[in-house]
PDB file of C-alpha atoms in Angstrom:
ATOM      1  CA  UNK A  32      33.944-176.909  97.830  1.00  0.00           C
ATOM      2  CA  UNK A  33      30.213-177.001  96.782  1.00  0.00           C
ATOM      3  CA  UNK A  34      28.947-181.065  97.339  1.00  0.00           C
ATOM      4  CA  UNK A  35      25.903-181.237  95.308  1.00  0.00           C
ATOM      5  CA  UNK A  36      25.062-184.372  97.122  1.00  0.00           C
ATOM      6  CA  UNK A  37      23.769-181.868 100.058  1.00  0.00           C
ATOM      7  CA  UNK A  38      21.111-180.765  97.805  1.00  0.00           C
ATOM      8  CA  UNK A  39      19.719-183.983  98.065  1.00  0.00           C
ATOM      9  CA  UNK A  40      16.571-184.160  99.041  1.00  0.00           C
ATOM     10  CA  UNK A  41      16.050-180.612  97.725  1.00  0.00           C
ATOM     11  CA  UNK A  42      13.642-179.487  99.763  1.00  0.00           C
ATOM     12  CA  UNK A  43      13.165-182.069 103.093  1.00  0.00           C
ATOM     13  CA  UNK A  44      10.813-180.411 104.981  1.00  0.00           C
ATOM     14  CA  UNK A  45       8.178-179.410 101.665  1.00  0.00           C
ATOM     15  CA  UNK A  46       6.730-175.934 101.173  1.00  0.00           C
ATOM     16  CA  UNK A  47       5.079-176.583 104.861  1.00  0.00           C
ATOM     17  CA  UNK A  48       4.972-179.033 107.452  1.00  0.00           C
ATOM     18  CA  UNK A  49       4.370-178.572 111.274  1.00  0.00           C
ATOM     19  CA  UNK A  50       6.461-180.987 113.552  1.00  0.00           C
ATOM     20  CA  UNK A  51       4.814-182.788 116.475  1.00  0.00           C
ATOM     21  CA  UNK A  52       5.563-179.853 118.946  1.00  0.00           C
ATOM     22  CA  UNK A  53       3.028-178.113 116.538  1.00  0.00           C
ATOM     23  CA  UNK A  54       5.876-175.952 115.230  1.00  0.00           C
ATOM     24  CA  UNK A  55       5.779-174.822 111.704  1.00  0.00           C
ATOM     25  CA  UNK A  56       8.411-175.656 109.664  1.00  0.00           C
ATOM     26  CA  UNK A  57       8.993-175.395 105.970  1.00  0.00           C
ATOM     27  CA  UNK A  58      10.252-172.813 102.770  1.00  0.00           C
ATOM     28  CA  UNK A  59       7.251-171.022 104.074  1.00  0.00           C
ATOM     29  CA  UNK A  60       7.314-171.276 107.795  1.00  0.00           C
ATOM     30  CA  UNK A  61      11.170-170.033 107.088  1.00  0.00           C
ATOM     31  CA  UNK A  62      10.387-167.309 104.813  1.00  0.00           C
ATOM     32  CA  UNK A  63       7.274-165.932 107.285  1.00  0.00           C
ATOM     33  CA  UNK A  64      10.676-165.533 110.256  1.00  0.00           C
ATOM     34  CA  UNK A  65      12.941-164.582 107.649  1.00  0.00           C
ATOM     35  CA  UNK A  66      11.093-161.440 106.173  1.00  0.00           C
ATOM     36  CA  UNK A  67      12.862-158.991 108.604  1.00  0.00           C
ATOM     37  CA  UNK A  68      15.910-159.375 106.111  1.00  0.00           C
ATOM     38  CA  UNK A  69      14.076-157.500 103.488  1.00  0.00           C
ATOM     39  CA  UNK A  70      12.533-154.479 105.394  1.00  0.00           C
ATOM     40  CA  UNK A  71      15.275-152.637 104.036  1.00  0.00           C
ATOM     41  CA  UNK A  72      13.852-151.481 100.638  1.00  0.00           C
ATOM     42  CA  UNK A  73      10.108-150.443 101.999  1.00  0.00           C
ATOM     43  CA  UNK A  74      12.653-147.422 103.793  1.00  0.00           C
ATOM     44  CA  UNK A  75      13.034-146.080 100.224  1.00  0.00           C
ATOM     45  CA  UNK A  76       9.578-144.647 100.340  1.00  0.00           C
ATOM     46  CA  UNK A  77       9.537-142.791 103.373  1.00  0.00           C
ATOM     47  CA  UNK A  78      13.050-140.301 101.513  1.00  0.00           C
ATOM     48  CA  UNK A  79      10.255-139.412  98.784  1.00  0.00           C
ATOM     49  CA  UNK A  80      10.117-135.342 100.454  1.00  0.00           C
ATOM     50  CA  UNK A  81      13.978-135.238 100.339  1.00  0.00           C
ATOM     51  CA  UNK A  82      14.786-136.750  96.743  1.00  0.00           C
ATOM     52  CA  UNK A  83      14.656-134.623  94.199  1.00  0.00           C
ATOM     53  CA  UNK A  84      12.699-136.571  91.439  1.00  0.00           C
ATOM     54  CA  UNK A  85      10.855-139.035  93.487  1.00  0.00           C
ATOM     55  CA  UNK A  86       8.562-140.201  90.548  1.00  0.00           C
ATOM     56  CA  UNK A  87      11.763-141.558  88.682  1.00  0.00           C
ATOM     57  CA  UNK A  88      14.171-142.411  91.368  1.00  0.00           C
ATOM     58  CA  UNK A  89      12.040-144.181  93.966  1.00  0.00           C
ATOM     59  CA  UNK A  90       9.959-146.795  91.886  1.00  0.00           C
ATOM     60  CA  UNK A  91      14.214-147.725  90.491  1.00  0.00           C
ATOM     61  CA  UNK A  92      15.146-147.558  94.198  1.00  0.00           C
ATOM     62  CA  UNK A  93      12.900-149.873  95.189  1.00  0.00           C
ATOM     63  CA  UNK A  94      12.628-152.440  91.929  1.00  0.00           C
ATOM     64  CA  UNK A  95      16.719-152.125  92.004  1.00  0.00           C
ATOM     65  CA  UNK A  96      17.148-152.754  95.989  1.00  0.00           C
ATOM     66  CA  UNK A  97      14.494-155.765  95.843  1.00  0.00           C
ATOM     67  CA  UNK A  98      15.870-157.681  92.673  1.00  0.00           C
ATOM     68  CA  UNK A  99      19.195-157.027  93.949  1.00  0.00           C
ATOM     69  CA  UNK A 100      18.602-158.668  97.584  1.00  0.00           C
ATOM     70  CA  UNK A 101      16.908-161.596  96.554  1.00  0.00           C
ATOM     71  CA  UNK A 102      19.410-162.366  93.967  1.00  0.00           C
ATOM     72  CA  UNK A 103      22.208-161.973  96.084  1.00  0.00           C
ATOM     73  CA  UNK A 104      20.106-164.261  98.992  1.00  0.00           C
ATOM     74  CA  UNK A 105      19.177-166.812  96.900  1.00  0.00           C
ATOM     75  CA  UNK A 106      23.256-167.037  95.527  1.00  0.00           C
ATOM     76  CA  UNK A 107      23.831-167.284  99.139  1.00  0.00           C
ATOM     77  CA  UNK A 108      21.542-169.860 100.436  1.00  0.00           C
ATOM     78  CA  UNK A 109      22.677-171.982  97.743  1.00  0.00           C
ATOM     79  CA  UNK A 110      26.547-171.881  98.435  1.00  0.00           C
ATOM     80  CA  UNK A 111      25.927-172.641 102.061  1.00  0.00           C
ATOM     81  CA  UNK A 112      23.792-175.279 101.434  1.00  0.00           C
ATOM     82  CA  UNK A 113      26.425-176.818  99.349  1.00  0.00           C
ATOM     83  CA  UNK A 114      29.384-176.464 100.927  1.00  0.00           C
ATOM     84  CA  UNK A 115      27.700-177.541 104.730  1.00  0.00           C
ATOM     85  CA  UNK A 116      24.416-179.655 105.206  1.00  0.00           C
ATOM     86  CA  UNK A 117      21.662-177.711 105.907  1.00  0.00           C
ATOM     87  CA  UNK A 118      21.263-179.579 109.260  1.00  0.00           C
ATOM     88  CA  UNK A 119      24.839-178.124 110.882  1.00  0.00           C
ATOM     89  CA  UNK A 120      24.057-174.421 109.576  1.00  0.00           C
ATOM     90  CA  UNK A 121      21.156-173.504 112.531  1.00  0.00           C
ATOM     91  CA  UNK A 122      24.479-171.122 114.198  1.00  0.00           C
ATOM     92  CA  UNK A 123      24.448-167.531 115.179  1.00  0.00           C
ATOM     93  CA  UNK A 124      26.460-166.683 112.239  1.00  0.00           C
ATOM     94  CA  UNK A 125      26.829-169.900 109.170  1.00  0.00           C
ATOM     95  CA  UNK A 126      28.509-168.244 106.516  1.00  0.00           C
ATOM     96  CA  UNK A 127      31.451-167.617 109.049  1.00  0.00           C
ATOM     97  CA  UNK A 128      30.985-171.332 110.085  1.00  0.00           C
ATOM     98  CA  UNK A 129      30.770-172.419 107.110  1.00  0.00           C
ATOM     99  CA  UNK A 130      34.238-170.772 105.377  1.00  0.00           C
ATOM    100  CA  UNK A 131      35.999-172.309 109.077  1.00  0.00           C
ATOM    101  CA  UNK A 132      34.802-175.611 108.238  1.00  0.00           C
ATOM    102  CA  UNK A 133      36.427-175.740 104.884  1.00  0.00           C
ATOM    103  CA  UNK A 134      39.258-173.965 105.970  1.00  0.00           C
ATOM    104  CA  UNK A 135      39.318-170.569 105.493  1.00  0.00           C
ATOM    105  CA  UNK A 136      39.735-169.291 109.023  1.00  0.00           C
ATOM    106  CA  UNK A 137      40.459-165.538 107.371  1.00  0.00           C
ATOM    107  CA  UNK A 138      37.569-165.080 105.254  1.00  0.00           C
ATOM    108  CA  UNK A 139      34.974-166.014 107.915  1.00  0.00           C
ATOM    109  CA  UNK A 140      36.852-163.324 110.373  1.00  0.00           C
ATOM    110  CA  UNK A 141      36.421-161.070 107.027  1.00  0.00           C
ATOM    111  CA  UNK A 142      32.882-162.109 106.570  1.00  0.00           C
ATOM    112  CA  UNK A 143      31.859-161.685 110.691  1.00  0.00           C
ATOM    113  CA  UNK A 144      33.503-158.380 110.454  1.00  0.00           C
ATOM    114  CA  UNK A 145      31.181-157.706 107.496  1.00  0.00           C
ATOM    115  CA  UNK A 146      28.251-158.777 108.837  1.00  0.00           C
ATOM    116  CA  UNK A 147      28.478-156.420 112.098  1.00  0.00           C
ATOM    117  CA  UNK A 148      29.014-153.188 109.296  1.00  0.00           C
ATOM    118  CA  UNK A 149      26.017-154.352 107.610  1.00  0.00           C
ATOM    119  CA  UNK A 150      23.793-154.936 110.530  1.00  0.00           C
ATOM    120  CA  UNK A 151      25.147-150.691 111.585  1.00  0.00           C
ATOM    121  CA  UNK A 152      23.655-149.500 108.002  1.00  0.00           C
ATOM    122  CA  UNK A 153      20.613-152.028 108.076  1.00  0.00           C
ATOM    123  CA  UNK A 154      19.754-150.176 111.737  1.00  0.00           C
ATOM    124  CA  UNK A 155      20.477-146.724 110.482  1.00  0.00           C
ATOM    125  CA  UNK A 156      18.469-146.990 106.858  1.00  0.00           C
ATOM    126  CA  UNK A 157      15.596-148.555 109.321  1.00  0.00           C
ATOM    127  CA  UNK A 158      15.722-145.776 112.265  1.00  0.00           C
ATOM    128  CA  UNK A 159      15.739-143.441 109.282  1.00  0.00           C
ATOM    129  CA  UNK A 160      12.207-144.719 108.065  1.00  0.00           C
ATOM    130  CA  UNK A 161      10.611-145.369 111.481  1.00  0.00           C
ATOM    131  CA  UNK A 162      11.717-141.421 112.463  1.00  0.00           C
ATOM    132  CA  UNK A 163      10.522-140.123 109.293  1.00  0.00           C
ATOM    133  CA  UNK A 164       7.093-142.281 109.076  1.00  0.00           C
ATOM    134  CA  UNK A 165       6.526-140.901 112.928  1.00  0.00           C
ATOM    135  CA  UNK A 166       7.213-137.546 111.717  1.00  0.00           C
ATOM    136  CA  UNK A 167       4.518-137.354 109.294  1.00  0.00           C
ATOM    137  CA  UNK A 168       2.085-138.856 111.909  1.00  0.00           C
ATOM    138  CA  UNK A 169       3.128-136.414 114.205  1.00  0.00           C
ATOM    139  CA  UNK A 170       2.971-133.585 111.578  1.00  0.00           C
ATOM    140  CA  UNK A 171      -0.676-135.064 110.512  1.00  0.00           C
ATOM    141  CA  UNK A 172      -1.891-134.958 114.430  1.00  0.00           C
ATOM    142  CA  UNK A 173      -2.193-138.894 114.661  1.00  0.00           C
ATOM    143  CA  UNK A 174       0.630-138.406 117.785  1.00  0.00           C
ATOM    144  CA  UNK A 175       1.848-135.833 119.723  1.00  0.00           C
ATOM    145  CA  UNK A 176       2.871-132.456 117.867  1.00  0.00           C
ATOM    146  CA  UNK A 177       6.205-132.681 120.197  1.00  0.00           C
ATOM    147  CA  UNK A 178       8.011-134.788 117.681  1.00  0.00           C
ATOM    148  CA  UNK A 179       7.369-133.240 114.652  1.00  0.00           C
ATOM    149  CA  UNK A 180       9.742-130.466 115.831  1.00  0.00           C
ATOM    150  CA  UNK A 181      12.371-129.969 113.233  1.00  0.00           C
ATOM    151  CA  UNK A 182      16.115-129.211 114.404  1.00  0.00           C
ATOM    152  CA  UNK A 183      16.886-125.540 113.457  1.00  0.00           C
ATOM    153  CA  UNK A 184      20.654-126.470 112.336  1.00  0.00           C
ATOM    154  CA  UNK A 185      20.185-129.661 111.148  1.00  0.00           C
ATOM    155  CA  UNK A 186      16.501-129.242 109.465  1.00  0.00           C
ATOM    156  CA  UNK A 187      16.044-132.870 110.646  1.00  0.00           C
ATOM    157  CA  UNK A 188      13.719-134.425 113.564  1.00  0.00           C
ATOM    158  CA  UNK A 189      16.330-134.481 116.357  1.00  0.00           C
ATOM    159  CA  UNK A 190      13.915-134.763 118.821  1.00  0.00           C
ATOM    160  CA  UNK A 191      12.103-138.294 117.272  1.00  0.00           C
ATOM    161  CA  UNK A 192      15.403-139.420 116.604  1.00  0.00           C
ATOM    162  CA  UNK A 193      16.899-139.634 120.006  1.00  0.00           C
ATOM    163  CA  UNK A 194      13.301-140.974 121.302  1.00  0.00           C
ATOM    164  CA  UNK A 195      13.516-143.813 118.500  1.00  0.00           C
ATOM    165  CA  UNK A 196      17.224-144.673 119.264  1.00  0.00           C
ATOM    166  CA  UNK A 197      16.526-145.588 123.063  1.00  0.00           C
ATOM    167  CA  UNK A 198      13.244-147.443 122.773  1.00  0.00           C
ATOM    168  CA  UNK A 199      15.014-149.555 120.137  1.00  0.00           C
ATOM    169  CA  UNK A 200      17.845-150.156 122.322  1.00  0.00           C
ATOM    170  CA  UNK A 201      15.535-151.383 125.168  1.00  0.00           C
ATOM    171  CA  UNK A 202      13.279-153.341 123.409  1.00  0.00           C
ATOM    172  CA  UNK A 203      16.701-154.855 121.572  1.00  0.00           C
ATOM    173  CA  UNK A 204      18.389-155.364 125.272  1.00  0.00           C
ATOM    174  CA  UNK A 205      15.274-157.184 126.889  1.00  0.00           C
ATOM    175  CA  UNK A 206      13.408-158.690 123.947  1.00  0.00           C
ATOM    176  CA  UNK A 207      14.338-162.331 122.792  1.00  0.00           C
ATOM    177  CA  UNK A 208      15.639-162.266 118.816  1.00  0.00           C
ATOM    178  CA  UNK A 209      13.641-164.509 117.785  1.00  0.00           C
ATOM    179  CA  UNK A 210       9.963-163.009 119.679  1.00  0.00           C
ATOM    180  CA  UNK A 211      11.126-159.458 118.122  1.00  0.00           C
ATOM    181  CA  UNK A 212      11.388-160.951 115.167  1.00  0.00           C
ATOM    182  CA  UNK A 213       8.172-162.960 114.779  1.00  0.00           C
ATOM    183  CA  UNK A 214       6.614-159.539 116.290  1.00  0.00           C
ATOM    184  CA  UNK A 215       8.231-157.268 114.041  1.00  0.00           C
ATOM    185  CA  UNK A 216       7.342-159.278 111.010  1.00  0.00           C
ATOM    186  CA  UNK A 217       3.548-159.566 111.418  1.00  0.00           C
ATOM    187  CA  UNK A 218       3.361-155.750 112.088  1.00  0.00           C
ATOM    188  CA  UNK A 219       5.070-155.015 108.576  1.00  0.00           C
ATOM    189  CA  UNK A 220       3.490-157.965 106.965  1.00  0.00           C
ATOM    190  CA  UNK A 221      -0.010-156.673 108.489  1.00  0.00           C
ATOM    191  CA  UNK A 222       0.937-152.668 107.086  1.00  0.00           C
ATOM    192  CA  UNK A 223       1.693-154.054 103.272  1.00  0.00           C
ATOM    193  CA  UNK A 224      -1.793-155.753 103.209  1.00  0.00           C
ATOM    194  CA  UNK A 225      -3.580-152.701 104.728  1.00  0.00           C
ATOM    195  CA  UNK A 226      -1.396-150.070 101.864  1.00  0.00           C
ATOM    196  CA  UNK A 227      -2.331-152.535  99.041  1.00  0.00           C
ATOM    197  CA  UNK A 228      -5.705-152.262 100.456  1.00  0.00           C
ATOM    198  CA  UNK A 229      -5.723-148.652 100.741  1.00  0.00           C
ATOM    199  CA  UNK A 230      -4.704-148.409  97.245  1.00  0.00           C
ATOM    200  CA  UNK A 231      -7.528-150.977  96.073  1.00  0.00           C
ATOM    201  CA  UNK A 232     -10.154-148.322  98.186  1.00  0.00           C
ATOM    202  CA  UNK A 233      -8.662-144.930  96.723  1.00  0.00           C
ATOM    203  CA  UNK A 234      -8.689-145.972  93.352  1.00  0.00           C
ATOM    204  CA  UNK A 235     -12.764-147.050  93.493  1.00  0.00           C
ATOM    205  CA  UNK A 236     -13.892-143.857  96.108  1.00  0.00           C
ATOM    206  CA  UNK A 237     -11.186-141.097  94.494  1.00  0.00           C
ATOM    207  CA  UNK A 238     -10.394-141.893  90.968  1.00  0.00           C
ATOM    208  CA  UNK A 239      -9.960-138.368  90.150  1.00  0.00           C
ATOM    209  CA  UNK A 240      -7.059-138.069  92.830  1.00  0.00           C
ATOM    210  CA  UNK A 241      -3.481-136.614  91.452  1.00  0.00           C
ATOM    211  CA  UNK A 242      -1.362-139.450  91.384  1.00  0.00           C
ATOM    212  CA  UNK A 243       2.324-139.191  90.930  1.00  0.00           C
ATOM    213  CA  UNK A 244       3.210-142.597  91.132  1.00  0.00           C
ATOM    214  CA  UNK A 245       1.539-145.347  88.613  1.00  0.00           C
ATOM    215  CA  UNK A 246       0.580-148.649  89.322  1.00  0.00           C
ATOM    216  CA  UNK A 247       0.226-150.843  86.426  1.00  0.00           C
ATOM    217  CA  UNK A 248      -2.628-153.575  86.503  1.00  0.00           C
ATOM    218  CA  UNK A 249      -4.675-152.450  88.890  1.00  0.00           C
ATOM    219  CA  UNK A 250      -6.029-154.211  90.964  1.00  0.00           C
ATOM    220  CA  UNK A 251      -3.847-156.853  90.292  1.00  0.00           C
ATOM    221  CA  UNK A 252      -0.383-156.012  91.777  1.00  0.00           C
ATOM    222  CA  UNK A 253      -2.280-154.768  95.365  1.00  0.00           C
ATOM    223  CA  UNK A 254      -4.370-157.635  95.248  1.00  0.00           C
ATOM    224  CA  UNK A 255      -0.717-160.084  94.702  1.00  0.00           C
ATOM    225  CA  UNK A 256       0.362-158.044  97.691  1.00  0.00           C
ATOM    226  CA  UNK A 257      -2.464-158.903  99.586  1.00  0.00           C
ATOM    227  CA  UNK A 258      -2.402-162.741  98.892  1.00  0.00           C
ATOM    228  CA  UNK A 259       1.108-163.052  99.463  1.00  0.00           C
ATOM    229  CA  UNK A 260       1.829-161.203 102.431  1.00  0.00           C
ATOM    230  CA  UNK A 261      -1.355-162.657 104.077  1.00  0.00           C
ATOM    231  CA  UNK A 262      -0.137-165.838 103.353  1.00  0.00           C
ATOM    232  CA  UNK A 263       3.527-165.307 104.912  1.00  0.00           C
ATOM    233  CA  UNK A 264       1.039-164.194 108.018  1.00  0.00           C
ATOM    234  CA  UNK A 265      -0.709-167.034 108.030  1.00  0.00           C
ATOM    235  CA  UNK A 266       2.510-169.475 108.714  1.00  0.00           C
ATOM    236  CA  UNK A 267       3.448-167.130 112.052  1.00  0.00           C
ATOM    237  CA  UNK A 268       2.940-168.787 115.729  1.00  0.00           C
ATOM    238  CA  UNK A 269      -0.247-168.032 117.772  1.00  0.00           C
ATOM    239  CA  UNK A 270       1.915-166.541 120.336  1.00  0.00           C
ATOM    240  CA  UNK A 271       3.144-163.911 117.738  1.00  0.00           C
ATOM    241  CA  UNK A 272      -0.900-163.491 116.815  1.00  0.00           C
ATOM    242  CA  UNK A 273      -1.450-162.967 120.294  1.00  0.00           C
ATOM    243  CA  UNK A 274       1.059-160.082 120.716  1.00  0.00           C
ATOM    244  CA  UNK A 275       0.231-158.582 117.657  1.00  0.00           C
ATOM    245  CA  UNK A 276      -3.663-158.264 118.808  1.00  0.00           C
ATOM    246  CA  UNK A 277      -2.811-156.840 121.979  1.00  0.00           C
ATOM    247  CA  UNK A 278      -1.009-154.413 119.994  1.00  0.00           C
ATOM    248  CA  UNK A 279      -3.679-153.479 117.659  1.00  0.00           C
ATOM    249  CA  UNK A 280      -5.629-153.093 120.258  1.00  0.00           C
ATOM    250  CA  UNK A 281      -3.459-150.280 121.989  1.00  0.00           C
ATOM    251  CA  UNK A 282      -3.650-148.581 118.630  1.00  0.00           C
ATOM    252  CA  UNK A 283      -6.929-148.625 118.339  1.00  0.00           C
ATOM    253  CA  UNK A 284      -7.633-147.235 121.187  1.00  0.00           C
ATOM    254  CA  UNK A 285      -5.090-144.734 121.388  1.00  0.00           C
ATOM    255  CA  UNK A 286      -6.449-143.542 117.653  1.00  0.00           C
ATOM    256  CA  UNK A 287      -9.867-143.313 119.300  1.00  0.00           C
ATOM    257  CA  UNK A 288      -8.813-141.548 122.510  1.00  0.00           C
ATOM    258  CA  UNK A 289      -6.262-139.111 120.982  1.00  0.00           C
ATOM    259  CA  UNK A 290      -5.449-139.421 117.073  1.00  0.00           C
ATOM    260  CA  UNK A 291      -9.548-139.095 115.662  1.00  0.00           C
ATOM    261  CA  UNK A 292     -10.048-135.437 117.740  1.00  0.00           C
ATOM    262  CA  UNK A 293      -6.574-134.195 116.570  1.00  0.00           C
ATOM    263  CA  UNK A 294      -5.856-135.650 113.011  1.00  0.00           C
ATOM    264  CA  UNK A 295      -5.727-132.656 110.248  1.00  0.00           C
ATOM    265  CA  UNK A 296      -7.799-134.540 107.702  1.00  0.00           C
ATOM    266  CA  UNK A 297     -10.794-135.459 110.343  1.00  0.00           C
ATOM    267  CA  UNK A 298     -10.501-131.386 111.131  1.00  0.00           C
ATOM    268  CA  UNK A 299     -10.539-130.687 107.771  1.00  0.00           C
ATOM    269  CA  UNK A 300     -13.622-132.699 106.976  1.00  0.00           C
ATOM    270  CA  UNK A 301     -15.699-132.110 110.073  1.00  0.00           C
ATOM    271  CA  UNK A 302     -15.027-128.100 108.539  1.00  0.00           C
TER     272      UNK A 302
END
């Protein structure tokens, strides 16, 4: 079914180009709103307390789960492209649309189905990491003690969990798709640079830190990191600049107001 004639011109709106409603378009506008599809393997990290040899298994976790996605996406991207034009394939859900238009009325009910399963594990591997990353804060005195409380049956943050699950759901109920998911891919985009930073800063002020984990060609991997997520930032709309200041903002001063006079490691060095 592939028509290679829809590959033609390859690439029609260039690397980046911004229309005359000053919206970006472009590989890179698309890949700057498209991020949120990989958030999945950065969720690898935060299981490094509960594996059991997290020096081995979650560098392969996250290599294997990265490699594997954009191999698979890139497969995928192509087909569609080649079995529809790229111009009838801005639906809610094109590989479904795309195996109706040729015919196979089945598969795309198979493939829908699919897609709702995977979106159910994407949500619970996410919620996982967002509970567990909260945990530490909480454990660390950044937020509130109350939700590093650990379930006495269970041995797991109940208490985070529940919170997590219903702010989700609201901000999912009231929140546009597309504004959550400009919003939510600054945030993450903005976190990557500041870890590659942080590793850049912790290498030069505590070399003689124990280190578990290697990092080959330093400083050149966090500095890659750096560039390129910057750059995917870069391609974003103001408005999503605009809500992602006002939200650094709250964080900042919440960190000032609460998280400086209760954090464990600014007790331990005012000691």
């Amino acid at each position: 079914h592939i028509n290679t004639d829809n590959w033609h011109p390859f690439m029609p709106y260039g690397w980046f180009s911004t229309l005359d409603n000053g919206k970006n378009i472009g590989v890179l506008a698309g890949a700057s709103l498209v991020f949120f599809a990989y958030f999945g393997f950065d969720a690898v990290s935060t299981a490094a307390e509960e594996a059991k040899n997290p020096q081995r298994d979650l560098p392969i976790g996250l290599i294997a789960s990265l490699a594997f996605c954009t191999i698979i996406y890139i497969i995928v991207s192509g087909l569609l492209t080649g079995i529809v034009p790229y111009t009838e394939l801005n639906v809610s859900s094109p590989v479904a649309f795309a195996l109706t238009k040729i015919g196979h009325t089945w598969s795309s009910t198979l493939v829908a189905t699919g897609v709702l399963a995977g979106l159910i594990t994407v949500l619970l591997v996410l919620l996982y990491g967002l509970t567990r990353i909260l945990f530490a804060m909480s454990r660390d005195g950044l937020i509130s003690p109350l939700f590093s409380k650990i379930n006495p049956d269970r041995k797991t943050p109940t208490r985070i969990i529940l919170m997590c699950g219903f702010i989700v759901s609201l901000v999912a109920g009231f929140i546009p798709l597309g504004e959550l998911a400009e919003t939510v891919n600054i945030g993450t985009l903005a976190s990557f640079v500041m870890v590659c930073v942080g590793v850049i800063v912790l290498r030069i002020r505590q070399p003689e830190l124990h280190r578990p984990f290697k990092n080959p060609w330093n400083p050149l991997i966090p500095m890659l990191g750096i560039i390129s997520c910057g750059a995917l930032m870069t391609f974003l709309p103001a408005s999503t600049w605009h809500r992602f200041g006002l939200w650094v903002i709250a964080g900042i001063v919440f960190y000032f107001v609460y998280s400086i006079n209760h954090s464990k490691l600014n007790l331990l060095h005012k000691k």
